[in-house]
mmCIF file of C-alpha atoms in Angstrom:
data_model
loop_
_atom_site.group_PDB
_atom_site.id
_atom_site.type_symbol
_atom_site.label_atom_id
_atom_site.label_comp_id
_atom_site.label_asym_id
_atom_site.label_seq_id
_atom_site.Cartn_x
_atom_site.Cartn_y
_atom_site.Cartn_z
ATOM 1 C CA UNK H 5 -12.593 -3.333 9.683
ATOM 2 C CA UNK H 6 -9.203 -4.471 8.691
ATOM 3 C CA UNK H 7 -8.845 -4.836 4.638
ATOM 4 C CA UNK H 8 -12.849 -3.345 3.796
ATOM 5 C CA UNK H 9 -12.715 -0.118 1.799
ATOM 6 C CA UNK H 10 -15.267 1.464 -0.313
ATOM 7 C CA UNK H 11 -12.807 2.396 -3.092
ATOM 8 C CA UNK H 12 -12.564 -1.282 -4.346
ATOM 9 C CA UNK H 13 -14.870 -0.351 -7.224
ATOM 10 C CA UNK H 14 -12.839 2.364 -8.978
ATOM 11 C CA UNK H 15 -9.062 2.981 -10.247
ATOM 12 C CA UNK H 16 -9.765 7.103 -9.501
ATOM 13 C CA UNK H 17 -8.899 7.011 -6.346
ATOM 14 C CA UNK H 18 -5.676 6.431 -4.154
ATOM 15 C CA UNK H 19 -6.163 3.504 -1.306
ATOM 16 C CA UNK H 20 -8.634 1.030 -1.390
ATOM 17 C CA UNK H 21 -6.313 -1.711 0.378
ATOM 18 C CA UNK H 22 -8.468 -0.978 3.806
ATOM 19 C CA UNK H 23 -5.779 -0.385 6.009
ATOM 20 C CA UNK H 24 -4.622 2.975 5.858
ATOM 21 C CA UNK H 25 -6.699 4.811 8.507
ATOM 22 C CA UNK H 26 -5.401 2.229 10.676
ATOM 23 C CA UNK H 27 -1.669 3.228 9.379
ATOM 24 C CA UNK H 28 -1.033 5.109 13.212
ATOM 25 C CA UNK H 29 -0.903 1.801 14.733
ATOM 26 C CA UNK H 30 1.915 0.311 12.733
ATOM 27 C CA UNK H 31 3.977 2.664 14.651
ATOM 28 C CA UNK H 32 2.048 2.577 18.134
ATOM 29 C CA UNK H 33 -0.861 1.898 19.836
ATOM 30 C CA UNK H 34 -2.626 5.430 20.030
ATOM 31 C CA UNK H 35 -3.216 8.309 17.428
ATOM 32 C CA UNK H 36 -5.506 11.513 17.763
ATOM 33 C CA UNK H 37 -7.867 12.352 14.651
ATOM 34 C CA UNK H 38 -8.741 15.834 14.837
ATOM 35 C CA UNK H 39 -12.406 16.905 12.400
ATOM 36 C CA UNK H 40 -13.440 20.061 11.555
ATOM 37 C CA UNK H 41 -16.337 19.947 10.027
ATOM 38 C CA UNK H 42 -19.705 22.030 9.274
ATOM 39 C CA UNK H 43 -22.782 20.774 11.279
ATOM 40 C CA UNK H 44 -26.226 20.708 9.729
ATOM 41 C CA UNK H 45 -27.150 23.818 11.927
ATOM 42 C CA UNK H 46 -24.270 25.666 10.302
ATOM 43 C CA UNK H 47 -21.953 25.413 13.463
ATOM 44 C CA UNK H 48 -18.661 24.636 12.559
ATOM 45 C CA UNK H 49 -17.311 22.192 15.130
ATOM 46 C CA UNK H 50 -13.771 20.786 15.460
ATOM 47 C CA UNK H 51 -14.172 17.012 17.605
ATOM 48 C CA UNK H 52 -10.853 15.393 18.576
ATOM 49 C CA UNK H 53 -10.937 11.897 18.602
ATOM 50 C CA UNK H 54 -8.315 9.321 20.476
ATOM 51 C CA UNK H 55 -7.637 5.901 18.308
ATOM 52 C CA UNK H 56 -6.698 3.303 21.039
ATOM 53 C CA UNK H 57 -5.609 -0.379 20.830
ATOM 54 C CA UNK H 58 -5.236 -2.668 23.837
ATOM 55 C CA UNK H 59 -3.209 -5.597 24.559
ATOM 56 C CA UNK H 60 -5.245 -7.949 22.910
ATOM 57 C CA UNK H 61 -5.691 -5.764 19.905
ATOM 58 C CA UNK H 62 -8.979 -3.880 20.101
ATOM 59 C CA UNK H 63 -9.883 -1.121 19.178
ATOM 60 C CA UNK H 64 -11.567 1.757 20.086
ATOM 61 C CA UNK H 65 -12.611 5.303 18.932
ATOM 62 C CA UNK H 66 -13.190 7.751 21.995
ATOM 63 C CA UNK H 67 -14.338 11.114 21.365
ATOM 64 C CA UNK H 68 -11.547 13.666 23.402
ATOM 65 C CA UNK H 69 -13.194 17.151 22.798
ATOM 66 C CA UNK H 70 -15.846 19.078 20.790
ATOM 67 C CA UNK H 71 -15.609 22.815 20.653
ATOM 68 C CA UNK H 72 -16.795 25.231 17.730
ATOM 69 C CA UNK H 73 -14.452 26.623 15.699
ATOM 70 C CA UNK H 74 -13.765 29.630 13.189
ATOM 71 C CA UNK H 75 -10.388 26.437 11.754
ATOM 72 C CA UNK H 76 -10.955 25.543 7.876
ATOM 73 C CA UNK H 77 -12.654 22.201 7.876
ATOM 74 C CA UNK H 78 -10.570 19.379 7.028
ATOM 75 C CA UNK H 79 -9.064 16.358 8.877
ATOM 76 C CA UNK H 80 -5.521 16.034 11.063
ATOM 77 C CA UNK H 81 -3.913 12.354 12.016
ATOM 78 C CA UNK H 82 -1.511 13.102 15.201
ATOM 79 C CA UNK H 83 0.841 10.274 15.924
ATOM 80 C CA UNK H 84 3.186 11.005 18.458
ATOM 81 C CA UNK H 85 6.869 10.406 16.990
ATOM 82 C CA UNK H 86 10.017 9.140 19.781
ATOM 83 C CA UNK H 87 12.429 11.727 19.194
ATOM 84 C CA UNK H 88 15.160 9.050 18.181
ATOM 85 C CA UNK H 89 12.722 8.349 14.819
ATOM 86 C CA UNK H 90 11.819 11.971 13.864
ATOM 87 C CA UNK H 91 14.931 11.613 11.739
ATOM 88 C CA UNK H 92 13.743 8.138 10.007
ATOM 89 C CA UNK H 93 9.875 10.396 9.632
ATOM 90 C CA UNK H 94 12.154 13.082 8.035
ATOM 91 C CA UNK H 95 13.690 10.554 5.622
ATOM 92 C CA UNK H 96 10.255 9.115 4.420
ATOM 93 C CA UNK H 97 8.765 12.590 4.128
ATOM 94 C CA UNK H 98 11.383 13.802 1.765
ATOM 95 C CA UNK H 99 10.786 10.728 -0.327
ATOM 96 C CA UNK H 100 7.570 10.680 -0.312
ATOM 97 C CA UNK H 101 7.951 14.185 -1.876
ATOM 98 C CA UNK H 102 9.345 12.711 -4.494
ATOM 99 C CA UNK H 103 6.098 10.518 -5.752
ATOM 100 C CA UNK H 104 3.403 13.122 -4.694
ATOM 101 C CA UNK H 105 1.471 14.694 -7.813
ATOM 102 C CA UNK H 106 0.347 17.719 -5.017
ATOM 103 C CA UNK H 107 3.334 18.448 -3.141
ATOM 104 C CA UNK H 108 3.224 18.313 1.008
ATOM 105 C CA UNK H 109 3.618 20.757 3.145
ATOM 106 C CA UNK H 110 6.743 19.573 5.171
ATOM 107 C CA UNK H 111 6.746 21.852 8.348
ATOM 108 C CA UNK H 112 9.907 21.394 10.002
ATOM 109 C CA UNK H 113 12.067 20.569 6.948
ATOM 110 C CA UNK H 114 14.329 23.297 5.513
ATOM 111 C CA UNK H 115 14.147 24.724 1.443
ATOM 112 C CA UNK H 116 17.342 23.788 1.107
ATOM 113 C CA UNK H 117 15.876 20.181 1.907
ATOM 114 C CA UNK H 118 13.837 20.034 -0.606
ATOM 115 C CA UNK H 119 15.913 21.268 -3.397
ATOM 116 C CA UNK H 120 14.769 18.692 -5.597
ATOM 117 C CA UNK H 121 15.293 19.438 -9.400
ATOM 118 C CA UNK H 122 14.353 17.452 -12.771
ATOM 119 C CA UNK H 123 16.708 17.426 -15.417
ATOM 120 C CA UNK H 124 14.206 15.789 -17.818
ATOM 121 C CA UNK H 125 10.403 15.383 -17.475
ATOM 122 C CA UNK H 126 8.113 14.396 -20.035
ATOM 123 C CA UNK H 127 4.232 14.689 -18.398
ATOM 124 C CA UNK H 128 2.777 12.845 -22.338
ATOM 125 C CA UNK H 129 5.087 9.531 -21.680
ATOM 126 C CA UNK H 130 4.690 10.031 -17.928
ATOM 127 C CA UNK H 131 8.209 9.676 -16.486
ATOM 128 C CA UNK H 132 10.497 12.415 -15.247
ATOM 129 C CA UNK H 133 14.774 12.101 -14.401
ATOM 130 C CA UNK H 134 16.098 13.948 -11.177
ATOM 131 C CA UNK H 135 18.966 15.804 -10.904
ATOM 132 C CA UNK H 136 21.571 13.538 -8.937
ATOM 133 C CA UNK H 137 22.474 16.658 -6.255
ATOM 134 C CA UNK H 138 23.825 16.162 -2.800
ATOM 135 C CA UNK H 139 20.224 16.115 -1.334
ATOM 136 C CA UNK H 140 19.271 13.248 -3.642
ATOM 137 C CA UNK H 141 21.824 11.423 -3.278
ATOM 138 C CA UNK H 142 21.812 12.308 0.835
ATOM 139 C CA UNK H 143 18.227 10.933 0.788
ATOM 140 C CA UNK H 144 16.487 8.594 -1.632
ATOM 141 C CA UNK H 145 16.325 5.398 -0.860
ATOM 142 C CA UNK H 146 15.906 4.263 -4.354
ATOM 143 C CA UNK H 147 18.863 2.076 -5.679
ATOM 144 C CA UNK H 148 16.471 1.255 -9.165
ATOM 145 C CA UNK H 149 14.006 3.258 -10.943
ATOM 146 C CA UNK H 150 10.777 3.412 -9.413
ATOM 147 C CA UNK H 151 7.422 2.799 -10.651
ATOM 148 C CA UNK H 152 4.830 5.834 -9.183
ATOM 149 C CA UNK H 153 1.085 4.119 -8.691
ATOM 150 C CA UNK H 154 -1.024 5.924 -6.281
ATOM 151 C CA UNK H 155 1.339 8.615 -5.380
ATOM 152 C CA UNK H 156 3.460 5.851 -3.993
ATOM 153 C CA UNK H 157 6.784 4.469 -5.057
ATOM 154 C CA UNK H 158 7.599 1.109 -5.739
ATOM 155 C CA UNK H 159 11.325 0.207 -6.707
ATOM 156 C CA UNK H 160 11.580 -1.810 -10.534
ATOM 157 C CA UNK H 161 13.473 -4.849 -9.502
ATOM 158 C CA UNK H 162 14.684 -5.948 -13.672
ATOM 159 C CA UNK H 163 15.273 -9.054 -12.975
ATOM 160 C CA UNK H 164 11.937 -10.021 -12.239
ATOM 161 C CA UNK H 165 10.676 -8.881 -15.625
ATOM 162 C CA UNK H 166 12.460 -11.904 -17.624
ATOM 163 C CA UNK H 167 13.980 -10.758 -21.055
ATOM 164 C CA UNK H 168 14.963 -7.522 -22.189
ATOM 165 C CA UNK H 169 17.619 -5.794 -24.277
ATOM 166 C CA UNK H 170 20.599 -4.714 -21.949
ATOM 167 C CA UNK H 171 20.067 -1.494 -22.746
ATOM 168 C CA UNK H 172 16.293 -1.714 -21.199
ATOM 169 C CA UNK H 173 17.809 -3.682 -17.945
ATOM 170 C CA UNK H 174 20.535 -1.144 -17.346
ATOM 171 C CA UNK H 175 17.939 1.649 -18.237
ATOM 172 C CA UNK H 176 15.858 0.612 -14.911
ATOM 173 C CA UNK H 177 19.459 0.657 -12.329
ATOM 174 C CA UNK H 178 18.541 4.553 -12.968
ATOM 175 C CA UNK H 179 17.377 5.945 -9.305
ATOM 176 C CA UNK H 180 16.465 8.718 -11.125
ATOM 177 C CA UNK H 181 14.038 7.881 -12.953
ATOM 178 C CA UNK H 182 10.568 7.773 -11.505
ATOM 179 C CA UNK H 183 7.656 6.420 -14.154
ATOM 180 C CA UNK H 184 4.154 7.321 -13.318
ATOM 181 C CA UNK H 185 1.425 4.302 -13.900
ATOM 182 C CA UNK H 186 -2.421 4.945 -13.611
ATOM 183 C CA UNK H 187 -4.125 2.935 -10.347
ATOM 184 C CA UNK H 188 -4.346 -0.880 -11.486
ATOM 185 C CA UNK H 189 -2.279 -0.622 -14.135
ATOM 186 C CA UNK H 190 0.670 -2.775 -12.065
ATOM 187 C CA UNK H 191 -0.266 -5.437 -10.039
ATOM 188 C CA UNK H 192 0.924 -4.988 -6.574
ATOM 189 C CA UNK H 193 2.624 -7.648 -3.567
ATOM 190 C CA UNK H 194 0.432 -8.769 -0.916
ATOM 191 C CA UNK H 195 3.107 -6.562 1.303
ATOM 192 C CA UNK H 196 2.323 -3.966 -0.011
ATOM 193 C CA UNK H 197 5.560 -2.258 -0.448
ATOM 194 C CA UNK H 198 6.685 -4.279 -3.492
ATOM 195 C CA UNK H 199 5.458 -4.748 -7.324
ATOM 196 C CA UNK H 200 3.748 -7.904 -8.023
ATOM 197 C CA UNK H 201 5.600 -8.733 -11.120
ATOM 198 C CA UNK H 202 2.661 -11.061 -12.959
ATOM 199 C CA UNK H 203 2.193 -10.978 -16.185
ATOM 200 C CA UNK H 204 0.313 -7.577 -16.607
ATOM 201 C CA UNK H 205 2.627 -6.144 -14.467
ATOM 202 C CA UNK H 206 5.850 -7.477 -16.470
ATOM 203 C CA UNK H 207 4.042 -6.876 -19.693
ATOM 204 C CA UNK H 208 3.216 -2.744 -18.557
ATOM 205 C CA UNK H 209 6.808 -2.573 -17.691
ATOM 206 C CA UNK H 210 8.361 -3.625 -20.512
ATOM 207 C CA UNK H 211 5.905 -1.316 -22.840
ATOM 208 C CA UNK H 212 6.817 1.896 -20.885
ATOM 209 C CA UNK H 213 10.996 0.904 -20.405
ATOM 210 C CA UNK H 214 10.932 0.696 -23.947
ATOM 211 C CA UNK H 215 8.949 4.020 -25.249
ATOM 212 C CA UNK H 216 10.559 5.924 -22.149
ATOM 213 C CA UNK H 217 13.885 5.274 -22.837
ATOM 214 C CA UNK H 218 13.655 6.459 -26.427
ATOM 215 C CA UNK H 219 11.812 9.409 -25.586
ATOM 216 C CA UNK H 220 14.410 10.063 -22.946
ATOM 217 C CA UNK H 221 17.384 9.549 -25.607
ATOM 218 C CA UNK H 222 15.830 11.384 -28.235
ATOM 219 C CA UNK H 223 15.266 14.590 -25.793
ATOM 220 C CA UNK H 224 18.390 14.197 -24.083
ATOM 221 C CA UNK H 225 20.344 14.327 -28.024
ATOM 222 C CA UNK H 226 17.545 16.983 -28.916
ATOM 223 C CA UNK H 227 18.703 19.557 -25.855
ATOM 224 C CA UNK H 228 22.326 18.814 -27.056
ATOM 225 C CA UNK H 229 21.712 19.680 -30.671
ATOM 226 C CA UNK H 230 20.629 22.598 -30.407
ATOM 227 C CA UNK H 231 23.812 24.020 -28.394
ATOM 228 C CA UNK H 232 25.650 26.416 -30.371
ATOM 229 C CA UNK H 233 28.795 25.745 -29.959
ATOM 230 C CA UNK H 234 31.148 22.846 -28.863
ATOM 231 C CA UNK H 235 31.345 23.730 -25.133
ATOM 232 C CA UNK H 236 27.655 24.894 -24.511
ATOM 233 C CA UNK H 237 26.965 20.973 -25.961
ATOM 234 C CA UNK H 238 29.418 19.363 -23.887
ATOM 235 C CA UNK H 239 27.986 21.105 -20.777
ATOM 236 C CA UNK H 240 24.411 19.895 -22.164
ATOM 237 C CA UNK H 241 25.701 16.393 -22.184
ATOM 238 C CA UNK H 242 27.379 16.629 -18.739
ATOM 239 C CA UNK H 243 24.072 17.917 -17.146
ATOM 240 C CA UNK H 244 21.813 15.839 -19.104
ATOM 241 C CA UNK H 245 23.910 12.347 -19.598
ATOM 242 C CA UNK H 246 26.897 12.322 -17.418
ATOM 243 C CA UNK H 247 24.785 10.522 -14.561
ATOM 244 C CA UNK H 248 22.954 8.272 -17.231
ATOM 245 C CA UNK H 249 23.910 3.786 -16.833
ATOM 246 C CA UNK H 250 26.561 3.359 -19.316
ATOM 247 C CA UNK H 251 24.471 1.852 -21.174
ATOM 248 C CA UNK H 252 21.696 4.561 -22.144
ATOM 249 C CA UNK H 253 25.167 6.801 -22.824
ATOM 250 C CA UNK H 254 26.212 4.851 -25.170
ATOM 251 C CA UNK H 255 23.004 5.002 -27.099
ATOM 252 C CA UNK H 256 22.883 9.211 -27.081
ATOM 253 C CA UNK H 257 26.493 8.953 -28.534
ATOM 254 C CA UNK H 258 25.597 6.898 -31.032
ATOM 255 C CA UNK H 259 22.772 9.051 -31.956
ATOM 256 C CA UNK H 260 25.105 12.202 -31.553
ATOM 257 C CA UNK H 261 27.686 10.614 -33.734
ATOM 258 C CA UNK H 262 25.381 9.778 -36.376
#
């Protein structure tokens, strides 16, 4: 059923919305779902199943194929791709790389693809900065700083959250900067693709903007310090501030001049 899940009762685990085993027919009307599984008997059995929906939207499960099998057990969603959107799939893959805690296996995409670097991560205040390289700026789709919840990004629009220092609101234009939030901890749009910006939502932002950016500043001037000379800290700041809003810069020189 549309919008049930059994995960409603728990913050542990990713979903509980109800509609993402029915995600293949956003794109179509037919999927395969492939099981491999260990039977009772000991038999492990591998069961393809076809995921149909007709013109007046039912739907139907229709087992394809049962055969044993010597396959690790797991589960595989096929959806069959039009070859003029394998390069939108490619696009959302390689972003989606960017909010998974396990990494995906991307078949298909290159290493050089996925040469996706941090050049500050903090895994105590939960945020991390990527390096602004041709492939991130080639690919993201982020224009703003992006909340993770679920393993799923959602951009921070600022001017939802109401009032904040400058230096907070120009903070969040960063695409670089991806903050990680436990499950419930933001409230989230009845799209689905957006922040719900409520008050507990607002109120979580504004917490982690402000401890973030000071950790952030203070490890940014830290890293520079501690150069030995004058050019090793000017290449520090390059690497470490030169892509930073204007704003946050101007903080780490004050600190730096100081």
């Amino acid at each position: 059923n549309y919008g049930c899940s059994t995960k409603r009762n728990t913050n542990d685990l990713t979903g509980g919305l109800g509609i993402g085993c029915k995600a293949g027919f956003a794109y179509g009307s037919q999927f395969t779902i492939t099981s491999i599984s260990v039977d009772a008997d000991g038999k492990t059995m591998k069961r393809v199943y076809i995921a149909n929906i007709d013109e007046d939207n039912v739907g139907t499960l229709n087992m394809a194929d049962e055969i044993e099998s010597d396959e690790p057990t797991g589960i595989e969603i096929g959806v069959g791709v039009n070859v003029e959107d394998v390069e939108k799939f490619r696009q959302e893959a390689w972003n989606l790389y960017l909010t998974c805690t396990v990494k995906p296996n991307l078949i298909g995409m290159d290493e050089e693809d996925l040469d996706i670097t941090t050049s500050l991560e903090d895994t105590e205040e939960g945020y991390r900065r990527y390096e602004s390289n041709y492939n991130f700026r080639q690919h993201c789709k982020y224009s703003t700083a992006v909340a993770v919840m679920g393993n799923i990004g959602y951009p921070i629009q600022a001017y939802h959250i109401g009032s904040m220092t400058s230096e907070h609101r120009e903070f969040l234009k960063d695409n670089t900067l991806f903050i990680d939030f436990d499950i419930g901890e933001l409230s989230i749009a009845s799209n689905r693709e957006e922040l719900e910006y409520n008050s507990q939502t607002v109120n979580a932002l504004k917490e982690r903007t402000k401890k973030i950016l000071e950790s952030c500043v203070k490890e940014v001037t830290d890293q520079i310090l501690v150069s030995k000379c004058l050019f090793d800290r000017q290449a520090a700041y390059s690497k470490l501030a030169g892509d930073m809003p204007y704003a946050v810069k101007q903080i780490v020189n004050e600190r730096l001049d100081s």
